[in-house]
Each structure stands twice: as C-alpha cells, then as structure tokens.
Short mmCIF file of C-alpha atoms and ligand atoms in Angstrom, two decimals:
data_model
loop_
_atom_site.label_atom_id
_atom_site.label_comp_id
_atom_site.label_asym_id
_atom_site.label_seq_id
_atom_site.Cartn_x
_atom_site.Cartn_y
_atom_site.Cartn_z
CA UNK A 789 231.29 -8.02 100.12
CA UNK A 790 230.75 -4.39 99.78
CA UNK A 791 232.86 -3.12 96.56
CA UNK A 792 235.91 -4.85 96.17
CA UNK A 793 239.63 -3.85 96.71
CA UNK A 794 240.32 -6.22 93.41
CA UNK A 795 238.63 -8.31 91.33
CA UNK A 796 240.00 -10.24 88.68
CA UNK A 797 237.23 -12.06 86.25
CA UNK A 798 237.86 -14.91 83.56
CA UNK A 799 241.66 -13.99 84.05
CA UNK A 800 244.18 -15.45 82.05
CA UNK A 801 247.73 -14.59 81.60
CA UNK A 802 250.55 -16.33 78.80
CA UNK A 803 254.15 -14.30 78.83
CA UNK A 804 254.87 -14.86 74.76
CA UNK A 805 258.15 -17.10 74.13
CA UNK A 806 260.10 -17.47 71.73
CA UNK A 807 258.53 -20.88 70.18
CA UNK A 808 255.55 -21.02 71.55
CA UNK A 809 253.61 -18.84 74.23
CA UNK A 810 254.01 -19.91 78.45
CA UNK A 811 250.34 -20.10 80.12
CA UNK A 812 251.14 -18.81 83.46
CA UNK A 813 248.45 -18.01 84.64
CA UNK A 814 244.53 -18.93 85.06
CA UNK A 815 242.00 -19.03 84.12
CA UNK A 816 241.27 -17.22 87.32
CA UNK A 817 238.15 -15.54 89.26
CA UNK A 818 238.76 -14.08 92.55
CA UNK A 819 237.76 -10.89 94.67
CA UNK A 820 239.54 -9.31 97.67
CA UNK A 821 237.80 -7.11 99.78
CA UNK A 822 239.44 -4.16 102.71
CA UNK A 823 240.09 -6.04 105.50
CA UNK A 824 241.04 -9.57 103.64
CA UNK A 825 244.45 -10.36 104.15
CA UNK A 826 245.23 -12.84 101.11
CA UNK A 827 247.81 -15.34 101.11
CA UNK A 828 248.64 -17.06 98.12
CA UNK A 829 250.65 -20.04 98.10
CA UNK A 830 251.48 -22.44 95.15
CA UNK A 831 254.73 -24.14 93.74
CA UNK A 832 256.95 -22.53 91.94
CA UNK A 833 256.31 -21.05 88.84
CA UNK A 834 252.34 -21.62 89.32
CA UNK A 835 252.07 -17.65 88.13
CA UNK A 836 252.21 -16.13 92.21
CA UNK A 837 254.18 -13.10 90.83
CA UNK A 838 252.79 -12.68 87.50
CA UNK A 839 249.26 -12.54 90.03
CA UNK A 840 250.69 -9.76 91.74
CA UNK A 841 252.13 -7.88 89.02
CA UNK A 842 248.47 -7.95 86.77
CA UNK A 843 247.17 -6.63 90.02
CA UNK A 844 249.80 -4.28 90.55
CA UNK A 845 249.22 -3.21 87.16
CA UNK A 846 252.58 -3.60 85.91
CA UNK A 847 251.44 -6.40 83.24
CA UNK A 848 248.23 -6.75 81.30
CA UNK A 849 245.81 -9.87 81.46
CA UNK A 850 246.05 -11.62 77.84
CA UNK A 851 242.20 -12.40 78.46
CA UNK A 852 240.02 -10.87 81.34
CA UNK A 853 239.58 -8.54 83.29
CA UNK A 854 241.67 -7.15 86.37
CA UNK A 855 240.06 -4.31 88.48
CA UNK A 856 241.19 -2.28 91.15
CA UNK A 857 238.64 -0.07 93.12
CA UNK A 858 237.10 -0.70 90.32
CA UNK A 859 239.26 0.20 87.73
CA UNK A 860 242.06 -0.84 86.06
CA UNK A 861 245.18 -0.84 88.10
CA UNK A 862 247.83 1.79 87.44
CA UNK A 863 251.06 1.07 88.13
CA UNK A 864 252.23 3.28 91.78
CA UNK A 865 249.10 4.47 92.07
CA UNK A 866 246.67 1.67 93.76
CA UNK A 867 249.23 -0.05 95.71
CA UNK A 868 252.02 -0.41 97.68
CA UNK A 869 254.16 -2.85 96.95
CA UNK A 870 257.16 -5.18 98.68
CA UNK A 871 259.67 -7.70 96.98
CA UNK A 872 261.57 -10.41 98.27
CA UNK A 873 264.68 -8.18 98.07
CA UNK A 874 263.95 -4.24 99.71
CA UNK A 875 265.16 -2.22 96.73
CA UNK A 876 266.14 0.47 98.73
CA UNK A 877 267.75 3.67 97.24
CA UNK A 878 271.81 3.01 98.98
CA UNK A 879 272.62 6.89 97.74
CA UNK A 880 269.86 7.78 100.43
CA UNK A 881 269.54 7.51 103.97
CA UNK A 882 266.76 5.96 105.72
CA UNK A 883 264.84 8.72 105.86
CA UNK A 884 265.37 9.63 102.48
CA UNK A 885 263.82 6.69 100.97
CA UNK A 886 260.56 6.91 102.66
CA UNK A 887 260.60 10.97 101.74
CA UNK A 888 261.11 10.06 98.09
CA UNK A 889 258.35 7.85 98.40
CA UNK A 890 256.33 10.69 99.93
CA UNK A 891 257.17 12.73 97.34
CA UNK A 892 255.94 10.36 94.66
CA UNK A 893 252.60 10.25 96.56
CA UNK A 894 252.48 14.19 96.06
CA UNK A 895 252.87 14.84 100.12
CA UNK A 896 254.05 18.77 100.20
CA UNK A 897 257.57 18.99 101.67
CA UNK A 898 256.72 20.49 104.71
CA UNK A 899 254.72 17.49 105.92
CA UNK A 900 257.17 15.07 105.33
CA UNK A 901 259.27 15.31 108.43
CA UNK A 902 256.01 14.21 110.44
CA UNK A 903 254.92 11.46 107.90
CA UNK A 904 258.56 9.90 107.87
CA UNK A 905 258.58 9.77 111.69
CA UNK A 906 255.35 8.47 111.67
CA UNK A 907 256.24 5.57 109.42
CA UNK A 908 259.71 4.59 110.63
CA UNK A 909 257.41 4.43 113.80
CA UNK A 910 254.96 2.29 112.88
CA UNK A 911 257.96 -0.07 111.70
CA UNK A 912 259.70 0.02 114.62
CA UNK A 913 262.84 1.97 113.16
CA UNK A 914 262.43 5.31 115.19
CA UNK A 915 265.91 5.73 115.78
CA UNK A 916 267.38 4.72 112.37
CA UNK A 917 265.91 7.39 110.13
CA UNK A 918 269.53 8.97 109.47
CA UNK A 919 271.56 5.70 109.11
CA UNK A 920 272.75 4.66 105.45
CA UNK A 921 270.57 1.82 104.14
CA UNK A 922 273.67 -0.55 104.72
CA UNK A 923 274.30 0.03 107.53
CA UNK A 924 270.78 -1.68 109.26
CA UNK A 925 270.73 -5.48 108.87
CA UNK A 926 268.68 -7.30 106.87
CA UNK A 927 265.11 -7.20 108.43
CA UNK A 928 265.86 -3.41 109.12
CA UNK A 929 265.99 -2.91 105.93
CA UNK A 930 262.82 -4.83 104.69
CA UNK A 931 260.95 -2.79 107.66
CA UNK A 932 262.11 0.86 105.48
CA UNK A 933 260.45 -1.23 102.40
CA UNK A 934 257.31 -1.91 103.85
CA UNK A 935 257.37 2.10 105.26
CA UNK A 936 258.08 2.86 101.77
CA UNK A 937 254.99 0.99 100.90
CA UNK A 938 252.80 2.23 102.95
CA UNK A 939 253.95 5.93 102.69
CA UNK A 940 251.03 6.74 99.65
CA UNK A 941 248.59 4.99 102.52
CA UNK A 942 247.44 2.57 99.93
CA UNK A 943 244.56 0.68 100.18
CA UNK A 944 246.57 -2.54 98.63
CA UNK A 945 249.59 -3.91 99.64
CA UNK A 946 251.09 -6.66 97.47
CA UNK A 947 254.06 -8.55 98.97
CA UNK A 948 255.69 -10.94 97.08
CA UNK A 949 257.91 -13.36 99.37
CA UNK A 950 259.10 -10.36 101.79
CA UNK A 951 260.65 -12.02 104.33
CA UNK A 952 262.04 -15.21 102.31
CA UNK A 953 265.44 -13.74 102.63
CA UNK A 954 265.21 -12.85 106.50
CA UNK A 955 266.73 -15.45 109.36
CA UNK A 956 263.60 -17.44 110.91
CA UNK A 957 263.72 -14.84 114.47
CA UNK A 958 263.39 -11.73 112.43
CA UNK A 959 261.31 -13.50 110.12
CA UNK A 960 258.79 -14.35 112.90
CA UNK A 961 258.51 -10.55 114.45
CA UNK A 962 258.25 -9.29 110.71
CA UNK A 963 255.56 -11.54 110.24
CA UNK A 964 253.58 -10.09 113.72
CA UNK A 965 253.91 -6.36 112.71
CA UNK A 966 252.67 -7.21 109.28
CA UNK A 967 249.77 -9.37 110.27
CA UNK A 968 247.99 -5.98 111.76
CA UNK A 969 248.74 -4.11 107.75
CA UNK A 970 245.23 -4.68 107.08
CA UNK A 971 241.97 -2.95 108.55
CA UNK A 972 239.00 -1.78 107.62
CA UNK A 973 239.72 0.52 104.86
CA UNK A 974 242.72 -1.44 103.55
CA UNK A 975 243.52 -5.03 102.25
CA UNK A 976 247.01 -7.14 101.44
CA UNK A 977 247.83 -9.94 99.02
CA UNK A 978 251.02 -11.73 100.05
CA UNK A 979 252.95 -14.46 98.40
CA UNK A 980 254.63 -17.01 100.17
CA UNK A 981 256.14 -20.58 100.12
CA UNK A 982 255.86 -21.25 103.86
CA UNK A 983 252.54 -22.76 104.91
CA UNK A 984 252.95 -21.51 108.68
CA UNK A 985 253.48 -17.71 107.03
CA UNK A 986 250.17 -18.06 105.32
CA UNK A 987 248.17 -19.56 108.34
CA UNK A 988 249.50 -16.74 110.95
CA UNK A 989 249.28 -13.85 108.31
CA UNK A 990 246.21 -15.06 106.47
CA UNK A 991 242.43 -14.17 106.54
CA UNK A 992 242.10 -16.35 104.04
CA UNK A 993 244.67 -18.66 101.76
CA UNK A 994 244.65 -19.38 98.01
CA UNK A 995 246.80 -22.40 97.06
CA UNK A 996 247.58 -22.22 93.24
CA UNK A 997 247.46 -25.19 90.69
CA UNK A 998 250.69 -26.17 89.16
CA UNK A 999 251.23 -23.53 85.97
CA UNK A 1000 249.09 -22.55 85.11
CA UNK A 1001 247.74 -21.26 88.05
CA UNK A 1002 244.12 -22.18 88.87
CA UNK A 1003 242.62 -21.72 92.15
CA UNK A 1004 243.18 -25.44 94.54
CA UNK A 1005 241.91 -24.29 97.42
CA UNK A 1006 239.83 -21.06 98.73
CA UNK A 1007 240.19 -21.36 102.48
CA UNK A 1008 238.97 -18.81 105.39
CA UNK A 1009 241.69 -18.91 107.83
CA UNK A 1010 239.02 -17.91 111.25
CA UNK A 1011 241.69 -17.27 114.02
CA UNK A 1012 242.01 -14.16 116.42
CA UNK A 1013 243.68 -11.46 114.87
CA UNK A 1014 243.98 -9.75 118.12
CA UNK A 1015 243.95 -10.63 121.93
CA UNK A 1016 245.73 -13.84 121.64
CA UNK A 1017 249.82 -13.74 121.93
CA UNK A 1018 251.43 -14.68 118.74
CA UNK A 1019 253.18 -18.09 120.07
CA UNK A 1020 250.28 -19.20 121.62
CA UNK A 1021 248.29 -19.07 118.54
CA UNK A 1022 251.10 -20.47 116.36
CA UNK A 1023 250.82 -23.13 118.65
CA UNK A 1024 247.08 -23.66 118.77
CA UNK A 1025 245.00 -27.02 117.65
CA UNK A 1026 243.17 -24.61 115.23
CA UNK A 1027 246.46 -23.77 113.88
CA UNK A 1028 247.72 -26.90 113.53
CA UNK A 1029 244.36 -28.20 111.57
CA UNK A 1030 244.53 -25.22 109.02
CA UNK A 1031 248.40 -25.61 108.12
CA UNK A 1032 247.64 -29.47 107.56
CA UNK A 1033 244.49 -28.30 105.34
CA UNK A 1034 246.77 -25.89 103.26
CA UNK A 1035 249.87 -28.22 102.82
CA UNK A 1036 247.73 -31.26 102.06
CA UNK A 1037 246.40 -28.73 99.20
CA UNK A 1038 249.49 -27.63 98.42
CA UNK A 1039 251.03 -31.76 98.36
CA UNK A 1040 248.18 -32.85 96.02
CA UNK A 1041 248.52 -29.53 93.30
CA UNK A 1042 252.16 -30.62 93.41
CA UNK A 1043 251.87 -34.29 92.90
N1 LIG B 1128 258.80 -12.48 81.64
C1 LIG B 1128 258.51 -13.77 81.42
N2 LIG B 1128 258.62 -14.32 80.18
C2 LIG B 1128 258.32 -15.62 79.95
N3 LIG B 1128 257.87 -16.47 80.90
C3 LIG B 1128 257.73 -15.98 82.15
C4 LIG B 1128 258.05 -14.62 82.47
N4 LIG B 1128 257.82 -14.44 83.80
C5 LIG B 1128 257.39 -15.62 84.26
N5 LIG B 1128 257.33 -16.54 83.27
C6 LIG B 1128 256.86 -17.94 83.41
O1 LIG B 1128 255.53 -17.90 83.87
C7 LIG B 1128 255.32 -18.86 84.88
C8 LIG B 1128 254.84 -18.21 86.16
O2 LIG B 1128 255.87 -17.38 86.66
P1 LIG B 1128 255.79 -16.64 88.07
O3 LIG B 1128 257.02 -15.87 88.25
O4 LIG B 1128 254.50 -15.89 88.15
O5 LIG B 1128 255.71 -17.89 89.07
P2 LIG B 1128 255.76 -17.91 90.68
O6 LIG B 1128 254.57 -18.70 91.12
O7 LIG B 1128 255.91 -16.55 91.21
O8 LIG B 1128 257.08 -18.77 90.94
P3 LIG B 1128 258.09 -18.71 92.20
O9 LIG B 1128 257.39 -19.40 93.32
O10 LIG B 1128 259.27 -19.50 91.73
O11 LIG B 1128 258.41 -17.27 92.47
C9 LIG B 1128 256.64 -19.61 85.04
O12 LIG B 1128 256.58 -20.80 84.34
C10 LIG B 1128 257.67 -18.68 84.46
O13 LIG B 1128 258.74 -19.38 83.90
MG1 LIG B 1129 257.42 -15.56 92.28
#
C-alpha cells in the first residue's frame, strides 16, 4: 500500500465514567488505503462509532496513534462525513445546504452554482435543488447528506449506518450509487449492521469483537465492482460464500 488514507497504530480508546472508565475501543491496528472501501461491522456497542469519530478526528485516542494522510485528523477538514440521521439545515433549501457546505470548504461564491449542480447530479437530485429539505422523502434527503459530504471532495468518507433509517427499496439503490464513492484518489469507511450492506459495498470487511472492539475478522471482499448488474451479483455463489464468512464472524464475536 502506497501511503495510507488512515492508519491507526496500538489504538485504544476508554470514554471516562463516572465510577470507573468504559474500554470501547481496541486495542486496534489497521490501515486504509484510496480505493479501499471499508466496512465495519460488529454488535452493538463494540466501539463502530467511537472508530469513526477518532478517525474523523472529533475524539482523541486515550493510547495510540490515529493518522490521516499522515497526520492527525482535524475535525471538517480530512473527511466527509454521513450519520444515520441527514442533519440537514430545514431553514435552507436543498441547494442551500450543499452551498453552505461549499462555503465551509472555502469554494468562492461564484463557483458554487456549478459545484451544487454538479453534486445534486451526481446524487441523482437534479431537479430538487430548490425544494425545502422536508419536503423530499427520506432517501432524498440522505442523498443531499452524502452531496454535502462530498462537496470539500474529500479523500475520506466516513458513514456511520446511513441508510439504517431508509425502507429496504431505497435502501438498495442508495447502496448502488454509494458503492462507486470510492476510486483511486479517494477511500470510505462505513458502518453497518447488515451483513448483505457490507458484502455489496465492501472491498474489504472488518467485523469487531464484542466491546471492546478488537479486530475478528480482516476479510477482502474480491467481487466486480463494475460490469456486473447489481442483482445479479447480490445473487451470486461468491456472494453468498462471503456473507456466510462475515455473519459466521459476526455469530461467534457475539456468542
Ligand atoms: N460519550 C460516551 N461516554 C461514555 N461511554 C460511551 C460514550 N460513547 C460511547 N460509549 C460506550 O462505548 C462503547 C462503544 O460505543 P459506540 O457508540 O462506539 O458503539 P457502536 O459499535 O457504534 O454501537 P452501535 O452499533 O449500537 O451504534 C459502548 O459501550 C458505549 O456505551
Ligand atoms: Mg454506533
């Protein structure tokens, strides 16, 4: 692997308590390079988030070392990032949110216009830019999210559980559009509880130890990321073989 995207070494991570401190987290040694697209799965409260938000910057390791290009991560700087629930701005319309996220990412005014069509584009929401953010359903507004995200073009994206909240149609055409996010400059860590969302989104998948989290299971996930239509691979032996690999994991860190 050339330089990594992120790298976290001899990780650890306790949140302090009132009594005594919670391990969460580790201890934990992992790398993610452009072009990885990282799922992490793990039970709950295995330290998923608490993985994303070291990364993300917005929490320190208690012992370690967390990198990013690098460096250490700085919050809205390195990454883009999407939660379970889109966080939108309501006093702004579509467009609006994806220009104040342009804005953060210091793009002059005047380019804007072209960079908010661009990404309500790539998201499939070309017509919506002026609608209110209530007034687009659900996965609509998860799509402006992920714009929002990507609106800094970071080389990280961290999604935490995205689509958990989404019905299972919308769920599935989320999950296509987002399984192209990575390339070669860029890479994605996701978090989810659904072993088929980690085998069709997945480069590779990490399943997490019960709390704290400890790496299970490291597993390449080697299936076309292009050519092959999205139910036939869903309904592949391949696929079939790697989802009982990850929830056999994922059965035996839970038991
Ligand atoms: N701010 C906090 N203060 C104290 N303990 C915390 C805090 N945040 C998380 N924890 C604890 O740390 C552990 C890991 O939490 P985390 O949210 O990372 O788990 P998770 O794997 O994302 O769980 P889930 O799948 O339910 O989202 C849990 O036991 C949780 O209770
Ligand atoms: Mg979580």
């Amino acid at each position: 692997m050339a330089e990594p995207l992120v790298e976290l070494a001899g990780v650890e991570h306790r949140y302090r308590a009132r009594k005594a401190d919670v391990p969460a987290l580790g201890p934990l040694d992992l790398r993610v390079g452009a072009g990885e697209f990282l799922v992490v799965v793990g039970p709950s409260g295995s330290g998923k988030s608490t993985l994303l938000r070291l990364v993300s910057g917005f929490e320190r390791p208690t012992t370690g070392v967390v990198r990013v290009l690098g460096d250490a991560p700085v919050p809205g700087r390195d990454v883009g990032a999407v939660f379970q629930q889109p966080r939108l701005f309501p006093w702004q319309a579509v467009a609006g949110n994806i220009g104040t996220a342009l804005r953060w990412a210091g793009v002059p005014r005047r380019d804007r216009p072209e960079r908010i069509a661009a990404l309500l584009d790539q998201v499939g929401l070309a017509a919506l830019g002026k609608r209110r953010t209530w007034e687009i359903s659900g996965g609509q507004q998860q799509r402006v999210a992920i714009a929002r995200a990507l609106a800094a073009r970071p080389r990280l994206l961290l999604m935490d559980e995205p689509f958990a909240a989404l019905d299972a149609l919308t769920r599935e055409r989320l999950q296509e559009d987002v399984r192209s996010l990575t390339g070669e400059e860029r890479g994605v860590v996701f978090v989810t509880h659904s072993v088929d969302e980690a085998v069709f989104l997945a480069t590779r998948v990490v399943v997490l130890s019960d709390r704290p989290g400890r790496v299970a299971l490291d597993l390449p996930i080697p299936l076309p990321r292009s050519g092959v239509p999205a139910d036939e691979l869903r309904g592949s032996a391949d696929f079939a073989a790697l989802r009982g690999e990850v929830a056999a994991a994922l059965r035996a860190v839970a038991a």
